[in-house]
C-alpha cells in the first residue's frame, strides 16, 4: 500500500509552489509626495486673531494701559500680610505663579539644575520673599500665552509673570502691575537671510505664538504675510531651523534668547512696536496690585532689578534702566 502525503501538507506545498511561480507584485505603499518635516503640534497658518491684540487706548484706559494702581504705604513685614488676598496667600503657604518654562533669559528650565530661571522668574522670587520671607515658596504653573488671562480669571494662579504686554484690551479682563520692562517687536532670521524688514516678508511664513500681541500685530501688517502660530517659542525656533518658517517675530528680548541659543540665527531690523510688560493679577485683587507695585518699587530702589537685568538681558540687548512706574 502506497504512503499518502497528508492533505494539509499537500495544500501547503501547492501554496508554496504557486507563490514561487507567481508574477504578481507587492502592494504599493502609500506614495510620498513631500519630504517636509512634520510641524510642531498645534502649529497653524493664519488662524483668527485673538483678544490679546493691542487696541487703541480709550479715554478710560490711562497711559495706554501702562498706568497701574498706586501703592499705599510701605510693604508690610514678611509673614504679616494684612487681611484680604495677601493674607489668604500667606495662609496657603505658596504663591501660585503662572510662568513660562521655554523662553530663554525670561523663564526657562535650567537643564543642569532642573530649576526655573530668568528675568521674569526673578520677579516671582521677589514677590514670594515679600510675602513669606522665603523667595522659594512658589508653586509654578507653566502657561501658554493664550492661557494667561483665563488662568487669572479662574483663580488658577495669583499672578502671571510671563512676558505679558499690558494694554487696554487686557485691562478690561484683568489688572496689571506697574510696567517692569519695555520690549519691542522685531525679527529673527537665518544668518544667511538678507531680510531686515517686515515689508520684505510678504507671501512668506513668519512664526509667532498664539495669544500674543505679536500675533495680532502680524495679522494686521500685510495680507500677503503667512502668519504661522505655535504654542511655544521653542516651536517657532524649530520651524525656523528646519526651513518651515522664513522668520520669527516677537519681542526683542525673547528673540535675543533664541539668538543666544542658536548661533545660526540673527536678530534684525528696528522695533516696530512697544511692548510694556506688567505682572498680571486677577481683576478683583486690587490689594495685590498695590502690594506687587510696592515690591517692584523696592526692587528698583535697592538695585535688584538692575542686577537681574545685567545678568539675564544686558549681554544680549545692551544697557537699560528700569522704567519709571506710572499710576492712575
PDB file of C-alpha atoms in Angstrom:
ATOM      1  CA  UNK A   1       0.000   0.000   0.000  1.00  0.00           C
ATOM      2  CA  UNK A   2       1.420   3.387  -1.030  1.00  0.00           C
ATOM      3  CA  UNK A   3       2.185   6.060   1.527  1.00  0.00           C
ATOM      4  CA  UNK A   4      -0.018   9.099   1.051  1.00  0.00           C
ATOM      5  CA  UNK A   5       1.041  12.641   1.824  1.00  0.00           C
ATOM      6  CA  UNK A   6      -1.284  14.194   4.396  1.00  0.00           C
ATOM      7  CA  UNK A   7      -3.837  16.552   2.836  1.00  0.00           C
ATOM      8  CA  UNK A   8      -2.617  19.545   4.899  1.00  0.00           C
ATOM      9  CA  UNK A   9       0.921  19.077   3.568  1.00  0.00           C
ATOM     10  CA  UNK A  10      -0.398  18.955   0.004  1.00  0.00           C
ATOM     11  CA  UNK A  11      -2.194  22.245   0.458  1.00  0.00           C
ATOM     12  CA  UNK A  12       0.899  23.929   1.957  1.00  0.00           C
ATOM     13  CA  UNK A  13       3.096  22.600  -0.870  1.00  0.00           C
ATOM     14  CA  UNK A  14       0.666  23.872  -3.506  1.00  0.00           C
ATOM     15  CA  UNK A  15       0.562  27.306  -1.989  1.00  0.00           C
ATOM     16  CA  UNK A  16       4.372  27.417  -1.828  1.00  0.00           C
ATOM     17  CA  UNK A  17       4.790  26.400  -5.472  1.00  0.00           C
ATOM     18  CA  UNK A  18       2.102  28.850  -6.539  1.00  0.00           C
ATOM     19  CA  UNK A  19       3.878  31.677  -4.764  1.00  0.00           C
ATOM     20  CA  UNK A  20       7.229  30.783  -6.329  1.00  0.00           C
ATOM     21  CA  UNK A  21       5.778  30.828  -9.806  1.00  0.00           C
ATOM     22  CA  UNK A  22       3.658  33.930  -9.352  1.00  0.00           C
ATOM     23  CA  UNK A  23       4.359  37.032 -11.362  1.00  0.00           C
ATOM     24  CA  UNK A  24       2.283  39.236  -9.007  1.00  0.00           C
ATOM     25  CA  UNK A  25       3.715  42.362  -7.325  1.00  0.00           C
ATOM     26  CA  UNK A  26       3.716  43.527  -3.725  1.00  0.00           C
ATOM     27  CA  UNK A  27       1.081  46.032  -2.644  1.00  0.00           C
ATOM     28  CA  UNK A  28       2.272  49.568  -3.407  1.00  0.00           C
ATOM     29  CA  UNK A  29       2.934  51.545  -0.219  1.00  0.00           C
ATOM     30  CA  UNK A  30       1.357  54.958   0.230  1.00  0.00           C
ATOM     31  CA  UNK A  31       3.082  57.436  -2.096  1.00  0.00           C
ATOM     32  CA  UNK A  32       5.359  60.058  -0.550  1.00  0.00           C
ATOM     33  CA  UNK A  33       4.671  63.446  -2.104  1.00  0.00           C
ATOM     34  CA  UNK A  34       6.772  65.613   0.222  1.00  0.00           C
ATOM     35  CA  UNK A  35       9.873  65.346   2.348  1.00  0.00           C
ATOM     36  CA  UNK A  36       8.967  68.308   4.563  1.00  0.00           C
ATOM     37  CA  UNK A  37       9.423  67.592   8.250  1.00  0.00           C
ATOM     38  CA  UNK A  38       6.254  67.435  10.351  1.00  0.00           C
ATOM     39  CA  UNK A  39       5.283  70.685  12.011  1.00  0.00           C
ATOM     40  CA  UNK A  40       5.066  71.116  15.778  1.00  0.00           C
ATOM     41  CA  UNK A  41       1.753  70.041  17.290  1.00  0.00           C
ATOM     42  CA  UNK A  42      -0.787  72.864  17.156  1.00  0.00           C
ATOM     43  CA  UNK A  43       1.025  74.968  14.553  1.00  0.00           C
ATOM     44  CA  UNK A  44      -1.479  76.712  12.282  1.00  0.00           C
ATOM     45  CA  UNK A  45      -1.300  79.123   9.365  1.00  0.00           C
ATOM     46  CA  UNK A  46      -3.282  82.370   9.547  1.00  0.00           C
ATOM     47  CA  UNK A  47      -5.614  81.443  12.418  1.00  0.00           C
ATOM     48  CA  UNK A  48      -8.129  84.009  13.652  1.00  0.00           C
ATOM     49  CA  UNK A  49      -6.706  86.891  15.682  1.00  0.00           C
ATOM     50  CA  UNK A  50      -7.213  86.679  19.447  1.00  0.00           C
ATOM     51  CA  UNK A  51      -8.284  89.033  22.219  1.00  0.00           C
ATOM     52  CA  UNK A  52      -4.644  89.653  23.046  1.00  0.00           C
ATOM     53  CA  UNK A  53      -4.474  92.339  20.374  1.00  0.00           C
ATOM     54  CA  UNK A  54      -3.187  95.766  21.191  1.00  0.00           C
ATOM     55  CA  UNK A  55      -6.119  98.171  20.841  1.00  0.00           C
ATOM     56  CA  UNK A  56      -6.130 101.988  20.642  1.00  0.00           C
ATOM     57  CA  UNK A  57      -6.398 103.389  24.148  1.00  0.00           C
ATOM     58  CA  UNK A  58      -9.902 104.590  25.008  1.00  0.00           C
ATOM     59  CA  UNK A  59     -10.253 107.583  27.390  1.00  0.00           C
ATOM     60  CA  UNK A  60     -10.931 105.181  30.281  1.00  0.00           C
ATOM     61  CA  UNK A  61      -7.562 103.468  29.820  1.00  0.00           C
ATOM     62  CA  UNK A  62      -4.888 105.776  31.307  1.00  0.00           C
ATOM     63  CA  UNK A  63      -1.487 105.947  29.631  1.00  0.00           C
ATOM     64  CA  UNK A  64      -2.420 103.342  27.018  1.00  0.00           C
ATOM     65  CA  UNK A  65      -2.559 100.560  29.593  1.00  0.00           C
ATOM     66  CA  UNK A  66       0.669 101.436  31.382  1.00  0.00           C
ATOM     67  CA  UNK A  67      -0.795 103.201  34.417  1.00  0.00           C
ATOM     68  CA  UNK A  68      -1.377 100.861  37.336  1.00  0.00           C
ATOM     69  CA  UNK A  69      -2.867 101.266  40.836  1.00  0.00           C
ATOM     70  CA  UNK A  70      -0.711 103.257  43.228  1.00  0.00           C
ATOM     71  CA  UNK A  71       0.714 101.507  46.311  1.00  0.00           C
ATOM     72  CA  UNK A  72      -0.493 102.702  49.701  1.00  0.00           C
ATOM     73  CA  UNK A  73       2.165 102.926  52.390  1.00  0.00           C
ATOM     74  CA  UNK A  74       5.260 100.766  52.903  1.00  0.00           C
ATOM     75  CA  UNK A  75       5.356  97.000  52.456  1.00  0.00           C
ATOM     76  CA  UNK A  76       4.198  95.011  55.499  1.00  0.00           C
ATOM     77  CA  UNK A  77       6.843  92.745  57.059  1.00  0.00           C
ATOM     78  CA  UNK A  78       7.047  89.260  55.502  1.00  0.00           C
ATOM     79  CA  UNK A  79       4.677  86.863  57.219  1.00  0.00           C
ATOM     80  CA  UNK A  80       2.450  89.717  58.433  1.00  0.00           C
ATOM     81  CA  UNK A  81       0.130  90.243  55.490  1.00  0.00           C
ATOM     82  CA  UNK A  82      -2.986  92.383  56.053  1.00  0.00           C
ATOM     83  CA  UNK A  83      -6.494  90.935  55.737  1.00  0.00           C
ATOM     84  CA  UNK A  84      -7.589  90.232  52.193  1.00  0.00           C
ATOM     85  CA  UNK A  85      -5.986  88.417  49.277  1.00  0.00           C
ATOM     86  CA  UNK A  86      -2.446  88.784  50.629  1.00  0.00           C
ATOM     87  CA  UNK A  87      -3.397  87.129  53.928  1.00  0.00           C
ATOM     88  CA  UNK A  88      -5.101  84.278  52.015  1.00  0.00           C
ATOM     89  CA  UNK A  89      -1.915  83.614  50.020  1.00  0.00           C
ATOM     90  CA  UNK A  90       0.216  83.757  53.172  1.00  0.00           C
ATOM     91  CA  UNK A  91      -2.023  81.236  54.945  1.00  0.00           C
ATOM     92  CA  UNK A  92      -1.901  78.898  51.926  1.00  0.00           C
ATOM     93  CA  UNK A  93       1.886  78.888  52.227  1.00  0.00           C
ATOM     94  CA  UNK A  94       2.690  79.169  48.498  1.00  0.00           C
ATOM     95  CA  UNK A  95       2.434  81.818  45.787  1.00  0.00           C
ATOM     96  CA  UNK A  96       0.800  80.347  42.660  1.00  0.00           C
ATOM     97  CA  UNK A  97       2.646  81.928  39.736  1.00  0.00           C
ATOM     98  CA  UNK A  98       1.850  81.481  36.051  1.00  0.00           C
ATOM     99  CA  UNK A  99       5.151  81.435  34.159  1.00  0.00           C
ATOM    100  CA  UNK A 100       6.894  80.305  31.004  1.00  0.00           C
ATOM    101  CA  UNK A 101       9.415  77.477  31.026  1.00  0.00           C
ATOM    102  CA  UNK A 102      10.517  77.664  27.385  1.00  0.00           C
ATOM    103  CA  UNK A 103      11.700  81.250  26.895  1.00  0.00           C
ATOM    104  CA  UNK A 104      15.434  81.521  27.418  1.00  0.00           C
ATOM    105  CA  UNK A 105      16.511  84.535  29.521  1.00  0.00           C
ATOM    106  CA  UNK A 106      12.972  85.263  30.817  1.00  0.00           C
ATOM    107  CA  UNK A 107      11.520  81.975  32.044  1.00  0.00           C
ATOM    108  CA  UNK A 108      13.238  78.674  31.266  1.00  0.00           C
ATOM    109  CA  UNK A 109      14.226  75.431  32.949  1.00  0.00           C
ATOM    110  CA  UNK A 110      17.953  75.132  33.590  1.00  0.00           C
ATOM    111  CA  UNK A 111      18.897  71.686  32.194  1.00  0.00           C
ATOM    112  CA  UNK A 112      21.692  71.303  34.747  1.00  0.00           C
ATOM    113  CA  UNK A 113      19.611  72.012  37.855  1.00  0.00           C
ATOM    114  CA  UNK A 114      16.043  71.452  36.705  1.00  0.00           C
ATOM    115  CA  UNK A 115      15.142  74.839  38.248  1.00  0.00           C
ATOM    116  CA  UNK A 116      13.218  77.638  36.558  1.00  0.00           C
ATOM    117  CA  UNK A 117      15.351  80.734  35.971  1.00  0.00           C
ATOM    118  CA  UNK A 118      15.301  84.051  34.147  1.00  0.00           C
ATOM    119  CA  UNK A 119      14.390  87.727  34.387  1.00  0.00           C
ATOM    120  CA  UNK A 120      10.677  87.037  34.920  1.00  0.00           C
ATOM    121  CA  UNK A 121      11.399  84.277  37.438  1.00  0.00           C
ATOM    122  CA  UNK A 122      13.460  86.752  39.495  1.00  0.00           C
ATOM    123  CA  UNK A 123      10.330  88.925  39.786  1.00  0.00           C
ATOM    124  CA  UNK A 124       8.364  85.936  41.124  1.00  0.00           C
ATOM    125  CA  UNK A 125      11.068  85.270  43.738  1.00  0.00           C
ATOM    126  CA  UNK A 126      10.845  88.911  44.869  1.00  0.00           C
ATOM    127  CA  UNK A 127       7.074  88.688  45.388  1.00  0.00           C
ATOM    128  CA  UNK A 128       7.360  85.397  47.313  1.00  0.00           C
ATOM    129  CA  UNK A 129      10.138  86.814  49.506  1.00  0.00           C
ATOM    130  CA  UNK A 130       7.994  89.859  50.333  1.00  0.00           C
ATOM    131  CA  UNK A 131       5.036  87.670  51.359  1.00  0.00           C
ATOM    132  CA  UNK A 132       6.743  84.820  53.193  1.00  0.00           C
ATOM    133  CA  UNK A 133      10.316  85.911  53.838  1.00  0.00           C
ATOM    134  CA  UNK A 134      11.287  82.949  51.627  1.00  0.00           C
ATOM    135  CA  UNK A 135      11.814  83.505  47.862  1.00  0.00           C
ATOM    136  CA  UNK A 136      11.189  79.846  47.081  1.00  0.00           C
ATOM    137  CA  UNK A 137       7.672  79.410  48.472  1.00  0.00           C
ATOM    138  CA  UNK A 138       6.263  79.230  44.947  1.00  0.00           C
ATOM    139  CA  UNK A 139       4.010  76.855  43.056  1.00  0.00           C
ATOM    140  CA  UNK A 140       4.940  77.365  39.405  1.00  0.00           C
ATOM    141  CA  UNK A 141       2.153  76.897  36.860  1.00  0.00           C
ATOM    142  CA  UNK A 142       3.527  76.765  33.278  1.00  0.00           C
ATOM    143  CA  UNK A 143       1.147  78.588  30.915  1.00  0.00           C
ATOM    144  CA  UNK A 144       0.910  79.110  27.180  1.00  0.00           C
ATOM    145  CA  UNK A 145       0.447  82.728  26.090  1.00  0.00           C
ATOM    146  CA  UNK A 146      -3.167  82.071  25.115  1.00  0.00           C
ATOM    147  CA  UNK A 147      -3.973  80.724  28.603  1.00  0.00           C
ATOM    148  CA  UNK A 148      -2.684  83.604  30.735  1.00  0.00           C
ATOM    149  CA  UNK A 149      -5.868  85.658  31.113  1.00  0.00           C
ATOM    150  CA  UNK A 150      -8.116  82.657  31.722  1.00  0.00           C
ATOM    151  CA  UNK A 151      -5.773  81.350  34.430  1.00  0.00           C
ATOM    152  CA  UNK A 152      -6.139  84.671  36.272  1.00  0.00           C
ATOM    153  CA  UNK A 153      -9.901  84.903  35.790  1.00  0.00           C
ATOM    154  CA  UNK A 154     -10.493  81.392  37.151  1.00  0.00           C
ATOM    155  CA  UNK A 155      -8.124  81.745  40.119  1.00  0.00           C
ATOM    156  CA  UNK A 156      -5.754  79.079  38.855  1.00  0.00           C
ATOM    157  CA  UNK A 157      -2.868  81.451  39.647  1.00  0.00           C
ATOM    158  CA  UNK A 158      -2.295  84.502  41.837  1.00  0.00           C
ATOM    159  CA  UNK A 159      -0.034  86.248  39.341  1.00  0.00           C
ATOM    160  CA  UNK A 160       1.205  85.796  35.785  1.00  0.00           C
ATOM    161  CA  UNK A 161       4.811  86.840  35.184  1.00  0.00           C
ATOM    162  CA  UNK A 162       5.350  85.800  31.588  1.00  0.00           C
ATOM    163  CA  UNK A 163       6.471  88.494  29.097  1.00  0.00           C
ATOM    164  CA  UNK A 164       2.937  89.862  29.428  1.00  0.00           C
ATOM    165  CA  UNK A 165       2.208  93.074  27.497  1.00  0.00           C
ATOM    166  CA  UNK A 166      -0.150  95.388  29.390  1.00  0.00           C
ATOM    167  CA  UNK A 167      -2.690  97.005  27.074  1.00  0.00           C
ATOM    168  CA  UNK A 168      -6.208  98.388  27.267  1.00  0.00           C
ATOM    169  CA  UNK A 169      -7.878  95.283  25.855  1.00  0.00           C
ATOM    170  CA  UNK A 170      -6.387  93.112  28.574  1.00  0.00           C
ATOM    171  CA  UNK A 171      -7.060  95.644  31.337  1.00  0.00           C
ATOM    172  CA  UNK A 172     -10.764  95.022  30.648  1.00  0.00           C
ATOM    173  CA  UNK A 173     -10.352  91.446  31.933  1.00  0.00           C
ATOM    174  CA  UNK A 174      -7.518  91.612  34.473  1.00  0.00           C
ATOM    175  CA  UNK A 175      -5.297  94.012  36.412  1.00  0.00           C
ATOM    176  CA  UNK A 176      -1.639  94.718  35.759  1.00  0.00           C
ATOM    177  CA  UNK A 177       1.197  95.862  37.946  1.00  0.00           C
ATOM    178  CA  UNK A 178       3.273  98.859  37.001  1.00  0.00           C
ATOM    179  CA  UNK A 179       5.458  98.232  33.937  1.00  0.00           C
ATOM    180  CA  UNK A 180       8.695  96.478  34.871  1.00  0.00           C
ATOM    181  CA  UNK A 181      10.230  96.118  31.394  1.00  0.00           C
ATOM    182  CA  UNK A 182       9.625  97.570  27.909  1.00  0.00           C
ATOM    183  CA  UNK A 183      10.350  95.360  24.911  1.00  0.00           C
ATOM    184  CA  UNK A 184       9.670  95.891  21.184  1.00  0.00           C
ATOM    185  CA  UNK A 185       8.726  93.583  18.329  1.00  0.00           C
ATOM    186  CA  UNK A 186      11.477  92.723  15.826  1.00  0.00           C
ATOM    187  CA  UNK A 187      12.516  89.880  13.504  1.00  0.00           C
ATOM    188  CA  UNK A 188      14.726  86.811  13.871  1.00  0.00           C
ATOM    189  CA  UNK A 189      16.021  85.174  10.669  1.00  0.00           C
ATOM    190  CA  UNK A 190      18.608  82.680   9.498  1.00  0.00           C
ATOM    191  CA  UNK A 191      22.123  84.151   9.355  1.00  0.00           C
ATOM    192  CA  UNK A 192      22.181  83.702   5.574  1.00  0.00           C
ATOM    193  CA  UNK A 193      18.963  85.724   5.126  1.00  0.00           C
ATOM    194  CA  UNK A 194      19.015  89.211   3.622  1.00  0.00           C
ATOM    195  CA  UNK A 195      15.705  90.180   5.263  1.00  0.00           C
ATOM    196  CA  UNK A 196      15.877  93.210   7.555  1.00  0.00           C
ATOM    197  CA  UNK A 197      12.296  94.481   7.486  1.00  0.00           C
ATOM    198  CA  UNK A 198       8.790  93.051   7.795  1.00  0.00           C
ATOM    199  CA  UNK A 199       7.895  94.522   4.384  1.00  0.00           C
ATOM    200  CA  UNK A 200      10.301  92.063   2.744  1.00  0.00           C
ATOM    201  CA  UNK A 201       8.320  89.065   4.021  1.00  0.00           C
ATOM    202  CA  UNK A 202       5.094  89.403   2.008  1.00  0.00           C
ATOM    203  CA  UNK A 203       3.980  85.930   0.889  1.00  0.00           C
ATOM    204  CA  UNK A 204       6.426  84.223   3.271  1.00  0.00           C
ATOM    205  CA  UNK A 205       5.926  82.412   6.564  1.00  0.00           C
ATOM    206  CA  UNK A 206       6.550  84.289   9.788  1.00  0.00           C
ATOM    207  CA  UNK A 207       6.219  82.369  13.048  1.00  0.00           C
ATOM    208  CA  UNK A 208       4.869  83.756  16.306  1.00  0.00           C
ATOM    209  CA  UNK A 209       2.908  82.497  19.314  1.00  0.00           C
ATOM    210  CA  UNK A 210      -0.844  82.117  19.668  1.00  0.00           C
ATOM    211  CA  UNK A 211      -2.365  84.547  22.164  1.00  0.00           C
ATOM    212  CA  UNK A 212       0.451  87.100  21.936  1.00  0.00           C
ATOM    213  CA  UNK A 213       0.233  90.747  20.883  1.00  0.00           C
ATOM    214  CA  UNK A 214       2.928  89.887  18.320  1.00  0.00           C
ATOM    215  CA  UNK A 215       0.496  87.536  16.560  1.00  0.00           C
ATOM    216  CA  UNK A 216      -2.165  90.210  16.284  1.00  0.00           C
ATOM    217  CA  UNK A 217       0.328  92.804  15.017  1.00  0.00           C
ATOM    218  CA  UNK A 218       1.437  90.426  12.254  1.00  0.00           C
ATOM    219  CA  UNK A 219      -2.162  89.536  11.372  1.00  0.00           C
ATOM    220  CA  UNK A 220      -2.822  93.202  10.586  1.00  0.00           C
ATOM    221  CA  UNK A 221       0.544  94.008   8.983  1.00  0.00           C
ATOM    222  CA  UNK A 222       0.267  92.653   5.427  1.00  0.00           C
ATOM    223  CA  UNK A 223      -2.496  90.474   3.901  1.00  0.00           C
ATOM    224  CA  UNK A 224       0.165  88.589   1.905  1.00  0.00           C
ATOM    225  CA  UNK A 225       2.043  87.583   5.068  1.00  0.00           C
ATOM    226  CA  UNK A 226       1.595  83.940   6.095  1.00  0.00           C
ATOM    227  CA  UNK A 227       1.423  84.024   9.887  1.00  0.00           C
ATOM    228  CA  UNK A 228       2.259  80.673  11.478  1.00  0.00           C
ATOM    229  CA  UNK A 229       1.089  80.489  15.107  1.00  0.00           C
ATOM    230  CA  UNK A 230       2.540  77.947  17.538  1.00  0.00           C
ATOM    231  CA  UNK A 231       2.002  77.135  21.205  1.00  0.00           C
ATOM    232  CA  UNK A 232       5.570  77.902  22.325  1.00  0.00           C
ATOM    233  CA  UNK A 233       8.528  79.997  21.176  1.00  0.00           C
ATOM    234  CA  UNK A 234      10.630  76.825  21.108  1.00  0.00           C
ATOM    235  CA  UNK A 235       8.341  75.519  18.356  1.00  0.00           C
ATOM    236  CA  UNK A 236       8.930  78.702  16.348  1.00  0.00           C
ATOM    237  CA  UNK A 237      12.695  78.285  16.641  1.00  0.00           C
ATOM    238  CA  UNK A 238      12.427  74.668  15.472  1.00  0.00           C
ATOM    239  CA  UNK A 239      10.396  75.751  12.438  1.00  0.00           C
ATOM    240  CA  UNK A 240      12.972  78.408  11.531  1.00  0.00           C
ATOM    241  CA  UNK A 241      15.814  75.914  11.932  1.00  0.00           C
ATOM    242  CA  UNK A 242      14.027  73.382   9.692  1.00  0.00           C
ATOM    243  CA  UNK A 243      13.192  75.912   6.978  1.00  0.00           C
ATOM    244  CA  UNK A 244       9.456  75.762   7.721  1.00  0.00           C
ATOM    245  CA  UNK A 245       9.414  79.487   8.541  1.00  0.00           C
ATOM    246  CA  UNK A 246      11.314  82.367   6.980  1.00  0.00           C
ATOM    247  CA  UNK A 247      11.368  84.449  10.157  1.00  0.00           C
ATOM    248  CA  UNK A 248      10.167  84.665  13.748  1.00  0.00           C
ATOM    249  CA  UNK A 249       8.641  87.879  15.009  1.00  0.00           C
ATOM    250  CA  UNK A 250       8.024  88.835  18.617  1.00  0.00           C
ATOM    251  CA  UNK A 251       9.542  90.931  21.396  1.00  0.00           C
ATOM    252  CA  UNK A 252      13.259  91.537  21.016  1.00  0.00           C
ATOM    253  CA  UNK A 253      14.059  90.146  24.471  1.00  0.00           C
ATOM    254  CA  UNK A 254      12.502  86.795  23.572  1.00  0.00           C
ATOM    255  CA  UNK A 255      14.273  86.787  20.204  1.00  0.00           C
ATOM    256  CA  UNK A 256      17.594  87.614  21.898  1.00  0.00           C
ATOM    257  CA  UNK A 257      17.174  84.467  23.964  1.00  0.00           C
ATOM    258  CA  UNK A 258      16.738  82.395  20.800  1.00  0.00           C
ATOM    259  CA  UNK A 259      19.800  84.004  19.212  1.00  0.00           C
ATOM    260  CA  UNK A 260      21.812  83.174  22.324  1.00  0.00           C
ATOM    261  CA  UNK A 261      20.783  79.530  21.951  1.00  0.00           C
ATOM    262  CA  UNK A 262      21.445  79.199  18.215  1.00  0.00           C
ATOM    263  CA  UNK A 263      24.469  80.871  16.545  1.00  0.00           C
ATOM    264  CA  UNK A 264      22.922  80.272  13.109  1.00  0.00           C
ATOM    265  CA  UNK A 265      20.175  82.887  13.556  1.00  0.00           C
ATOM    266  CA  UNK A 266      20.303  86.665  13.935  1.00  0.00           C
ATOM    267  CA  UNK A 267      18.133  89.494  15.258  1.00  0.00           C
ATOM    268  CA  UNK A 268      17.460  92.131  12.561  1.00  0.00           C
ATOM    269  CA  UNK A 269      15.597  95.375  11.944  1.00  0.00           C
ATOM    270  CA  UNK A 270      14.288  98.069  14.235  1.00  0.00           C
ATOM    271  CA  UNK A 271      11.480  97.782  16.775  1.00  0.00           C
ATOM    272  CA  UNK A 272       8.085  98.327  15.161  1.00  0.00           C
ATOM    273  CA  UNK A 273       6.020  98.111  18.366  1.00  0.00           C
ATOM    274  CA  UNK A 274       6.435  98.839  22.054  1.00  0.00           C
ATOM    275  CA  UNK A 275       5.571  96.023  24.457  1.00  0.00           C
ATOM    276  CA  UNK A 276       5.352  97.204  28.089  1.00  0.00           C
ATOM    277  CA  UNK A 277       5.463  94.175  30.390  1.00  0.00           C
ATOM    278  CA  UNK A 278       3.318  94.087  33.509  1.00  0.00           C
ATOM    279  CA  UNK A 279       2.570  91.384  36.057  1.00  0.00           C
ATOM    280  CA  UNK A 280      -0.958  90.051  35.507  1.00  0.00           C
ATOM    281  CA  UNK A 281      -3.219  89.943  38.580  1.00  0.00           C
ATOM    282  CA  UNK A 282      -6.923  88.999  38.896  1.00  0.00           C
ATOM    283  CA  UNK A 283      -9.343  91.898  38.392  1.00  0.00           C
ATOM    284  CA  UNK A 284     -10.843  91.539  41.863  1.00  0.00           C
ATOM    285  CA  UNK A 285      -7.481  91.663  43.685  1.00  0.00           C
ATOM    286  CA  UNK A 286      -6.618  95.363  43.789  1.00  0.00           C
ATOM    287  CA  UNK A 287      -4.901  94.942  47.158  1.00  0.00           C
ATOM    288  CA  UNK A 288      -2.455  92.567  45.492  1.00  0.00           C
ATOM    289  CA  UNK A 289      -1.808  95.053  42.672  1.00  0.00           C
ATOM    290  CA  UNK A 290      -0.777  97.659  45.254  1.00  0.00           C
ATOM    291  CA  UNK A 291       1.378  95.101  47.066  1.00  0.00           C
ATOM    292  CA  UNK A 292       3.165  93.931  43.901  1.00  0.00           C
ATOM    293  CA  UNK A 293       3.793  97.527  42.869  1.00  0.00           C
ATOM    294  CA  UNK A 294       5.467  98.153  46.222  1.00  0.00           C
ATOM    295  CA  UNK A 295       7.622  95.064  45.616  1.00  0.00           C
ATOM    296  CA  UNK A 296       8.644  96.395  42.190  1.00  0.00           C
ATOM    297  CA  UNK A 297       9.458  99.818  43.618  1.00  0.00           C
ATOM    298  CA  UNK A 298      11.662  98.176  46.257  1.00  0.00           C
ATOM    299  CA  UNK A 299      13.385  96.039  43.585  1.00  0.00           C
ATOM    300  CA  UNK A 300      14.233  99.163  41.595  1.00  0.00           C
ATOM    301  CA  UNK A 301      15.275 101.143  44.664  1.00  0.00           C
ATOM    302  CA  UNK A 302      17.648  98.542  46.123  1.00  0.00           C
ATOM    303  CA  UNK A 303      19.254  97.592  42.779  1.00  0.00           C
ATOM    304  CA  UNK A 304      17.799  94.084  42.494  1.00  0.00           C
ATOM    305  CA  UNK A 305      16.069  94.911  39.186  1.00  0.00           C
ATOM    306  CA  UNK A 306      19.300  96.236  37.681  1.00  0.00           C
ATOM    307  CA  UNK A 307      21.318  93.238  38.867  1.00  0.00           C
ATOM    308  CA  UNK A 308      18.724  90.890  37.378  1.00  0.00           C
ATOM    309  CA  UNK A 309      18.707  92.784  34.062  1.00  0.00           C
ATOM    310  CA  UNK A 310      22.504  92.822  33.898  1.00  0.00           C
ATOM    311  CA  UNK A 311      22.641  89.074  34.472  1.00  0.00           C
ATOM    312  CA  UNK A 312      19.988  87.961  32.007  1.00  0.00           C
ATOM    313  CA  UNK A 313      19.434  90.615  29.339  1.00  0.00           C
ATOM    314  CA  UNK A 314      22.292  93.096  29.157  1.00  0.00           C
ATOM    315  CA  UNK A 315      24.749  90.716  27.362  1.00  0.00           C
ATOM    316  CA  UNK A 316      22.221  90.209  24.524  1.00  0.00           C
ATOM    317  CA  UNK A 317      20.340  93.522  24.408  1.00  0.00           C
ATOM    318  CA  UNK A 318      22.667  96.114  25.892  1.00  0.00           C
ATOM    319  CA  UNK A 319      22.297  98.665  28.663  1.00  0.00           C
ATOM    320  CA  UNK A 320      18.896  99.597  30.071  1.00  0.00           C
ATOM    321  CA  UNK A 321      17.395 101.177  33.156  1.00  0.00           C
ATOM    322  CA  UNK A 322      14.170 100.236  34.904  1.00  0.00           C
ATOM    323  CA  UNK A 323      11.060 102.017  33.622  1.00  0.00           C
ATOM    324  CA  UNK A 324       9.572 104.732  35.810  1.00  0.00           C
ATOM    325  CA  UNK A 325       6.278 103.438  37.321  1.00  0.00           C
ATOM    326  CA  UNK A 326       3.111 105.162  36.131  1.00  0.00           C
ATOM    327  CA  UNK A 327      -0.009 105.245  38.323  1.00  0.00           C
ATOM    328  CA  UNK A 328      -3.614 106.296  37.895  1.00  0.00           C
TER     329      UNK A 328
END
